[in-house]
Amino acid sequence: MSDFEKLKDKLIKAQSSEEVEIVRGEIFGKNGLLNLEFKKLGSLSPEDKKKVASEINAAKQELTKLFNDKIIKLADSEIEEKVKKENNDVTLPEKDFRIGKIHPVSQVIDEISSIFSEIGFSVEEGPDVESEYYNFTALNTPENHPAKDMHDTFYIEENLKTLLRTHTSPVQVRTMLNGKPPFKIIAPGRTYRSDSDQTHTPMFHQLEGLHIDKNINMGHLKGCLNYFIKEFFEVDKIKMRFRPSHFPFTEPSAEVDIGYRIENNKIIIGEGDKWLEILGCGMVHPNVLKYSKVDPNKFQGFAFGIGIDRLAMLKYGINDLRSFFECDYRWLNYYGFDPLDVPTNYRGLSK
Ligand code: DAH
């Protein structure tokens, strides 16, 4: 019996995957039979070399097929054997399962959506990979605006026309182009900027708000945000101030601060003499309406952009933003929420 035949026989007779592994080494390994035979070719005459090489190749093919079939067959029968031995009743309920938790960011998105849906806002979405046009141009952001700097923005294509959206504001334009006024929407989602420290991560979450109708003014904006902040922090009264600011896509623009104080190392929201910035907002710039095919002489409205992660940190006392994205099961188990406890305004948002 040739060496090939012997190893073939051994492979056929192998009873377990361990035995197959051993034969595999003897055939295909570095010092296995195939390599040895190939090495011998060097000393043969050209005609013999051709003939023997094709014989070795034929044997290699045959053994490879045999090996693959064998390993599949054995794996099947070994699983079957194991299942038989374990005698599991797969219809019994699981004893040792871990309950998944809802991430605080998802929880806060659900809470905010619930709050705004109470006053008639619906939820819109836009793509994470955005064009420069929607992310900047249509939002009245001039060519030389510092936000377009590559140090802030992740550009995707070399010609710099596609990027990872730096804010959720492009959803404003997409929504308006897709429908007819009035619009009353929120758009939560992921946003990206080239920034990383304790309070910045390259990917973070924002929520955009947009209300366009006839005769909407700053008073509506103020009332809407006041309602939202009180509901979100689950307090009856909130100290809040509008500070003049600048965004290319709103005129006038403001940033909203809420009052807080620190008591026993805990942050108490809504009162106190310290101020914390939580969102940007303003009346939608007529140019943005024009880019969005809405007539600024007939319609106007307000928009706002909220940093979701920041709100989650504040509400749930989490002090390092980076921990949100580390996928640490222990962290999630501690800060996460019961998946069956969907936040609603009636039952309480986070109780
Ligand atoms: N897009 C702004 C940012 O990322 C936030 C923002 C400010 C959104 C004012 C708005 C707005 O809709 O009106 O910094």
Coordinates of C-alpha atoms and ligand atoms in Angstrom, one line a residue:
M1 CA 0.0 0.0 0.0
S2 CA 1.5 3.4 -0.9
D3 CA 1.9 6.1 1.7
F4 CA -1.0 8.0 0.1
E5 CA -3.3 4.9 0.3
K6 CA -2.3 4.4 4.0
L7 CA -3.2 8.0 4.9
K8 CA -6.4 7.8 2.9
D9 CA -7.4 4.7 4.8
K10 CA -6.5 6.3 8.1
L11 CA -8.7 9.3 7.2
I12 CA -11.6 7.1 6.2
K13 CA -11.4 5.2 9.5
A14 CA -11.0 8.3 11.7
Q15 CA -13.7 8.3 14.3
S16 CA -13.5 11.9 15.8
S17 CA -12.6 15.3 14.7
E18 CA -9.4 15.0 16.8
E19 CA -8.3 11.9 14.8
V20 CA -9.1 13.8 11.6
E21 CA -6.9 16.7 12.7
I22 CA -4.0 14.3 13.3
V23 CA -4.3 12.8 9.8
R24 CA -4.7 16.3 8.3
G25 CA -1.3 17.3 9.7
E26 CA 0.2 14.1 8.3
I27 CA -1.2 14.8 4.9
F28 CA -1.3 18.6 4.5
G29 CA 1.0 19.8 7.3
K30 CA 4.4 21.5 6.8
N31 CA 6.1 18.1 7.1
G32 CA 3.2 16.2 5.7
L33 CA 3.3 13.7 2.9
L34 CA 2.2 16.2 0.2
N35 CA 5.0 18.6 0.9
L36 CA 7.6 15.7 1.1
E37 CA 6.4 14.4 -2.2
F38 CA 6.6 17.8 -3.8
K39 CA 10.1 18.3 -2.5
K40 CA 11.2 15.1 -4.1
L41 CA 10.2 16.4 -7.5
G42 CA 13.4 18.4 -7.8
S43 CA 15.6 15.4 -8.3
L44 CA 13.5 13.9 -11.1
S45 CA 13.9 14.2 -14.9
P46 CA 11.6 16.8 -16.6
E47 CA 9.3 14.1 -18.1
D48 CA 9.0 12.2 -14.8
K49 CA 8.6 15.5 -12.9
K50 CA 5.5 16.3 -15.0
K51 CA 4.0 12.9 -14.6
V52 CA 4.6 12.6 -10.8
A53 CA 3.5 16.1 -10.2
S54 CA 0.1 15.5 -11.8
E55 CA -0.2 12.3 -9.7
I56 CA 0.5 14.2 -6.5
N57 CA -2.0 16.9 -7.5
A58 CA -4.7 14.3 -8.2
A59 CA -4.0 12.6 -4.8
K60 CA -4.1 16.0 -3.2
Q61 CA -7.5 16.8 -4.7
E62 CA -8.9 13.4 -3.7
L63 CA -7.7 13.8 -0.1
T64 CA -9.0 17.3 0.2
K65 CA -12.4 16.3 -0.9
L66 CA -12.4 13.3 1.4
F67 CA -11.2 15.5 4.3
N68 CA -13.9 18.1 3.8
D69 CA -16.7 15.5 3.5
K70 CA -15.4 13.8 6.6
I71 CA -15.1 16.9 8.7
I72 CA -18.7 17.9 7.9
K73 CA -20.1 14.5 8.6
L74 CA -18.2 14.2 11.8
A75 CA -19.3 17.7 13.0
D76 CA -23.0 16.7 12.3
S77 CA -22.7 13.5 14.1
E78 CA -20.8 15.0 17.0
I79 CA -23.5 17.6 17.5
E80 CA -26.1 15.0 17.3
E81 CA -24.3 12.9 19.9
K82 CA -23.9 15.9 22.2
V83 CA -27.5 16.8 22.0
K84 CA -28.5 13.2 22.8
K85 CA -26.2 13.2 25.8
E86 CA -27.3 16.5 27.1
N87 CA -30.9 15.4 26.9
N88 CA -32.1 19.0 26.5
D89 CA -35.8 19.8 26.2
V90 CA -35.7 22.9 24.0
T91 CA -39.3 23.7 24.7
L92 CA -38.5 24.5 28.3
P93 CA -38.1 28.2 29.2
E94 CA -34.6 29.5 29.5
K95 CA -33.2 29.4 33.1
D96 CA -30.0 31.3 32.7
F97 CA -30.7 34.3 30.5
R98 CA -29.6 37.9 30.9
I99 CA -32.2 40.6 30.6
G100 CA -31.2 43.2 28.0
K101 CA -31.3 46.8 28.9
I102 CA -32.3 49.9 27.0
H103 CA -29.4 52.3 26.5
P104 CA -29.9 55.7 28.2
V105 CA -29.5 57.4 24.8
S106 CA -32.4 55.3 23.3
Q107 CA -34.4 55.9 26.5
V108 CA -33.9 59.6 26.2
I109 CA -34.9 59.6 22.5
D110 CA -38.1 57.7 23.4
E111 CA -38.8 60.1 26.2
I112 CA -38.3 63.2 24.0
S113 CA -40.4 61.7 21.2
S114 CA -43.1 61.0 23.7
I115 CA -43.1 64.6 25.0
F116 CA -43.2 66.2 21.6
S117 CA -45.8 63.8 20.2
E118 CA -48.1 65.1 22.9
I119 CA -48.1 68.5 21.3
G120 CA -48.4 67.3 17.7
F121 CA -44.8 66.8 16.5
S122 CA -44.1 63.7 14.3
V123 CA -40.8 62.0 13.9
E124 CA -38.6 62.3 10.8
E125 CA -35.3 60.7 9.8
G126 CA -32.5 61.6 7.5
P127 CA -29.3 59.8 6.4
D128 CA -26.1 59.8 8.4
V129 CA -24.1 60.1 5.2
E130 CA -25.1 63.4 3.9
S131 CA -24.2 65.7 1.1
E132 CA -22.4 69.0 1.7
Y133 CA -25.4 70.6 0.1
Y134 CA -28.0 69.6 2.7
N135 CA -25.5 69.7 5.6
F136 CA -24.3 73.2 4.9
T137 CA -25.4 75.0 1.7
A138 CA -29.1 74.7 2.0
L139 CA -28.8 75.7 5.7
N140 CA -27.5 79.0 4.6
T141 CA -24.0 78.2 5.7
P142 CA -21.5 80.1 3.6
E143 CA -18.6 78.6 1.8
N144 CA -16.0 79.9 4.2
H145 CA -17.8 79.0 7.4
P146 CA -15.5 77.5 10.1
A147 CA -17.8 74.5 10.7
K148 CA -16.9 73.2 7.2
D149 CA -13.3 72.9 8.3
M150 CA -12.0 69.3 7.9
H151 CA -10.9 69.3 11.5
D152 CA -14.6 69.4 12.5
T153 CA -16.2 67.6 9.6
F154 CA -15.6 64.0 8.5
Y155 CA -15.6 64.2 4.7
I156 CA -16.1 61.0 2.9
E157 CA -15.4 61.5 -0.7
E158 CA -12.2 63.1 -2.0
N159 CA -14.1 65.7 -3.9
L160 CA -15.5 66.7 -0.5
K161 CA -19.1 66.6 -1.5
T162 CA -20.2 63.9 0.9
L163 CA -19.7 63.8 4.6
L164 CA -21.0 62.4 7.9
R165 CA -23.6 64.9 8.9
T166 CA -22.4 67.3 11.6
H167 CA -25.9 68.0 12.9
T168 CA -29.5 66.9 12.4
S169 CA -30.4 70.2 10.8
P170 CA -30.3 68.8 7.2
V171 CA -33.4 66.9 8.1
Q172 CA -35.2 70.2 8.2
V173 CA -34.5 70.8 4.5
R174 CA -35.2 67.2 3.5
T175 CA -38.5 67.2 5.3
M176 CA -39.7 70.5 3.8
L177 CA -38.6 69.5 0.3
N178 CA -40.6 66.3 0.7
G179 CA -43.9 67.8 1.7
K180 CA -46.0 70.9 1.9
P181 CA -46.3 73.3 4.9
P182 CA -47.3 73.3 7.7
F183 CA -44.5 71.2 9.2
K184 CA -44.2 70.1 12.8
I185 CA -41.4 67.5 13.2
I186 CA -38.6 66.3 15.4
A187 CA -35.7 64.4 14.0
P188 CA -33.5 62.4 16.4
G189 CA -30.3 60.8 15.1
R190 CA -26.6 60.3 15.1
T191 CA -24.2 63.1 14.2
Y192 CA -20.5 63.2 13.7
R193 CA -17.6 65.6 14.4
S194 CA -13.9 65.2 14.7
D195 CA -13.7 65.7 18.4
S196 CA -12.9 63.5 21.4
D197 CA -12.6 64.2 25.1
Q198 CA -14.6 63.8 28.3
T199 CA -17.5 65.8 26.9
H200 CA -17.1 65.1 23.1
T201 CA -17.2 61.9 21.1
P202 CA -16.7 61.7 17.3
M203 CA -20.3 60.3 17.1
F204 CA -23.0 61.8 19.2
H205 CA -26.7 62.3 19.1
Q206 CA -28.9 65.3 18.4
L207 CA -32.5 66.0 18.1
E208 CA -33.8 68.6 15.6
G209 CA -37.1 70.3 16.0
L210 CA -39.0 72.3 13.3
H211 CA -42.3 74.0 13.3
I212 CA -43.3 75.9 10.2
D213 CA -46.7 77.4 9.8
K214 CA -48.4 80.8 9.2
N215 CA -47.7 83.4 12.0
I216 CA -45.4 81.3 14.1
N217 CA -43.2 83.6 16.3
M218 CA -40.5 83.4 19.1
G219 CA -43.3 83.2 21.7
H220 CA -44.3 79.8 20.3
L221 CA -40.7 78.7 20.4
K222 CA -40.3 79.8 24.0
G223 CA -43.6 78.1 25.1
C224 CA -42.7 74.9 23.3
L225 CA -39.2 74.6 24.8
N226 CA -40.4 75.6 28.3
Y227 CA -43.0 72.8 28.1
F228 CA -40.4 70.3 26.8
I229 CA -37.8 71.1 29.5
K230 CA -40.3 70.8 32.3
E231 CA -41.6 67.5 31.0
F232 CA -38.2 66.1 30.4
F233 CA -36.8 66.9 33.8
E234 CA -40.1 66.0 35.4
V235 CA -40.3 69.3 37.3
D236 CA -43.2 71.8 37.7
K237 CA -41.1 74.9 37.3
I238 CA -38.0 75.6 35.4
K239 CA -35.6 78.6 35.3
M240 CA -34.7 79.1 31.8
R241 CA -33.2 81.9 29.7
F242 CA -32.7 82.7 26.0
R243 CA -29.3 84.1 25.2
P244 CA -28.7 85.8 21.8
S245 CA -26.4 83.7 19.6
H246 CA -25.6 83.0 16.0
F247 CA -26.5 80.1 13.7
P248 CA -26.4 80.6 9.9
F249 CA -29.8 78.8 9.5
T250 CA -31.8 80.9 12.0
E251 CA -32.5 84.6 12.5
P252 CA -32.7 85.6 15.2
S253 CA -30.8 82.8 17.0
A254 CA -30.6 82.0 20.6
E255 CA -29.1 79.5 23.0
V256 CA -31.1 78.2 25.9
D257 CA -29.7 77.8 29.4
I258 CA -31.5 76.2 32.3
G259 CA -30.9 77.1 35.9
Y260 CA -29.3 74.6 38.3
R261 CA -27.5 74.2 41.6
I262 CA -25.3 71.5 43.1
E263 CA -26.5 70.0 46.4
N264 CA -24.6 67.2 48.1
N265 CA -22.6 66.6 44.9
K266 CA -25.9 66.2 43.0
I267 CA -27.1 68.5 40.3
I268 CA -30.6 69.9 40.9
I269 CA -32.2 71.1 37.7
G270 CA -34.6 74.0 37.4
E271 CA -33.5 76.2 40.2
G272 CA -30.3 77.9 41.6
D273 CA -28.0 80.5 40.3
K274 CA -25.9 78.6 37.9
W275 CA -26.7 78.3 34.2
L276 CA -26.2 75.4 31.8
E277 CA -26.5 75.6 28.1
I278 CA -28.7 72.8 26.6
L279 CA -29.8 73.8 23.1
G280 CA -29.6 76.1 20.2
C281 CA -32.7 77.5 18.4
G282 CA -34.1 80.4 16.5
M283 CA -36.5 81.5 13.8
V284 CA -35.8 79.6 10.5
H285 CA -33.8 81.9 8.2
P286 CA -35.8 82.9 5.0
N287 CA -32.9 81.6 2.9
V288 CA -33.4 78.1 4.4
L289 CA -37.1 78.3 3.5
K290 CA -36.2 79.3 0.0
Y291 CA -33.7 76.4 -0.4
S292 CA -36.5 74.2 0.9
K293 CA -39.1 75.5 -1.6
V294 CA -41.2 77.1 1.1
D295 CA -42.4 80.7 0.5
P296 CA -40.9 82.8 3.3
N297 CA -43.6 85.5 2.6
K298 CA -46.3 83.1 3.6
F299 CA -44.7 80.7 6.1
Q300 CA -42.3 81.1 8.9
G301 CA -41.4 79.1 12.0
F302 CA -38.8 78.0 14.5
A303 CA -36.2 75.3 14.8
F304 CA -34.1 74.0 17.6
G305 CA -31.3 71.5 18.0
I306 CA -30.7 69.6 21.2
G307 CA -27.7 67.5 22.3
I308 CA -29.3 64.2 23.3
D309 CA -26.3 62.7 25.1
R310 CA -25.8 65.8 27.2
L311 CA -29.5 65.7 28.3
A312 CA -29.1 62.0 29.2
M313 CA -26.0 62.7 31.2
L314 CA -27.7 65.5 33.1
K315 CA -30.9 63.6 33.8
Y316 CA -29.3 60.4 34.8
G317 CA -26.1 61.7 36.5
I318 CA -23.6 60.2 34.1
N319 CA -20.4 62.2 34.0
D320 CA -18.3 60.8 31.2
L321 CA -19.8 60.9 27.7
R322 CA -17.3 58.3 26.4
S323 CA -18.8 55.7 28.7
F324 CA -22.0 55.8 26.5
F325 CA -20.2 54.1 23.6
E326 CA -17.9 51.7 25.4
C327 CA -20.5 48.8 25.3
D328 CA -19.6 47.8 28.9
Y329 CA -22.3 45.3 30.0
R330 CA -21.9 46.3 33.7
W331 CA -22.4 50.0 32.8
L332 CA -25.4 49.3 30.7
N333 CA -26.8 47.1 33.4
Y334 CA -26.5 49.9 35.9
Y335 CA -27.6 52.8 33.7
G336 CA -29.9 51.0 31.3
F337 CA -33.7 50.7 31.4
D338 CA -36.2 47.9 31.4
P339 CA -37.1 47.1 27.8
L340 CA -40.8 46.6 28.6
D341 CA -41.1 49.9 30.4
V342 CA -41.9 52.2 27.4
P343 CA -41.8 55.9 28.5
T344 CA -45.1 57.7 28.2
N345 CA -46.1 61.1 29.5
Y346 CA -49.0 59.5 31.4
R347 CA -47.2 56.7 33.3
G348 CA -44.1 58.9 33.9
L349 CA -41.2 59.0 31.6
S350 CA -38.4 57.5 33.6
K351 CA -40.1 55.9 36.6
Ligands
DAH1 N1 -27.4 72.5 14.3 C1 -26.9 73.3 15.4 C2 -25.6 72.6 15.9 O1 -25.4 71.5 15.7 C3 -27.9 73.3 16.5 C4 -29.1 74.1 16.2 C5 -29.1 75.4 16.5 C6 -30.1 73.6 15.5 C7 -30.2 76.2 16.2 C8 -31.2 74.4 15.1 C9 -31.2 75.7 15.5 O2 -32.3 73.9 14.5 O3 -32.3 76.5 15.2 O4 -24.9 73.2 16.6

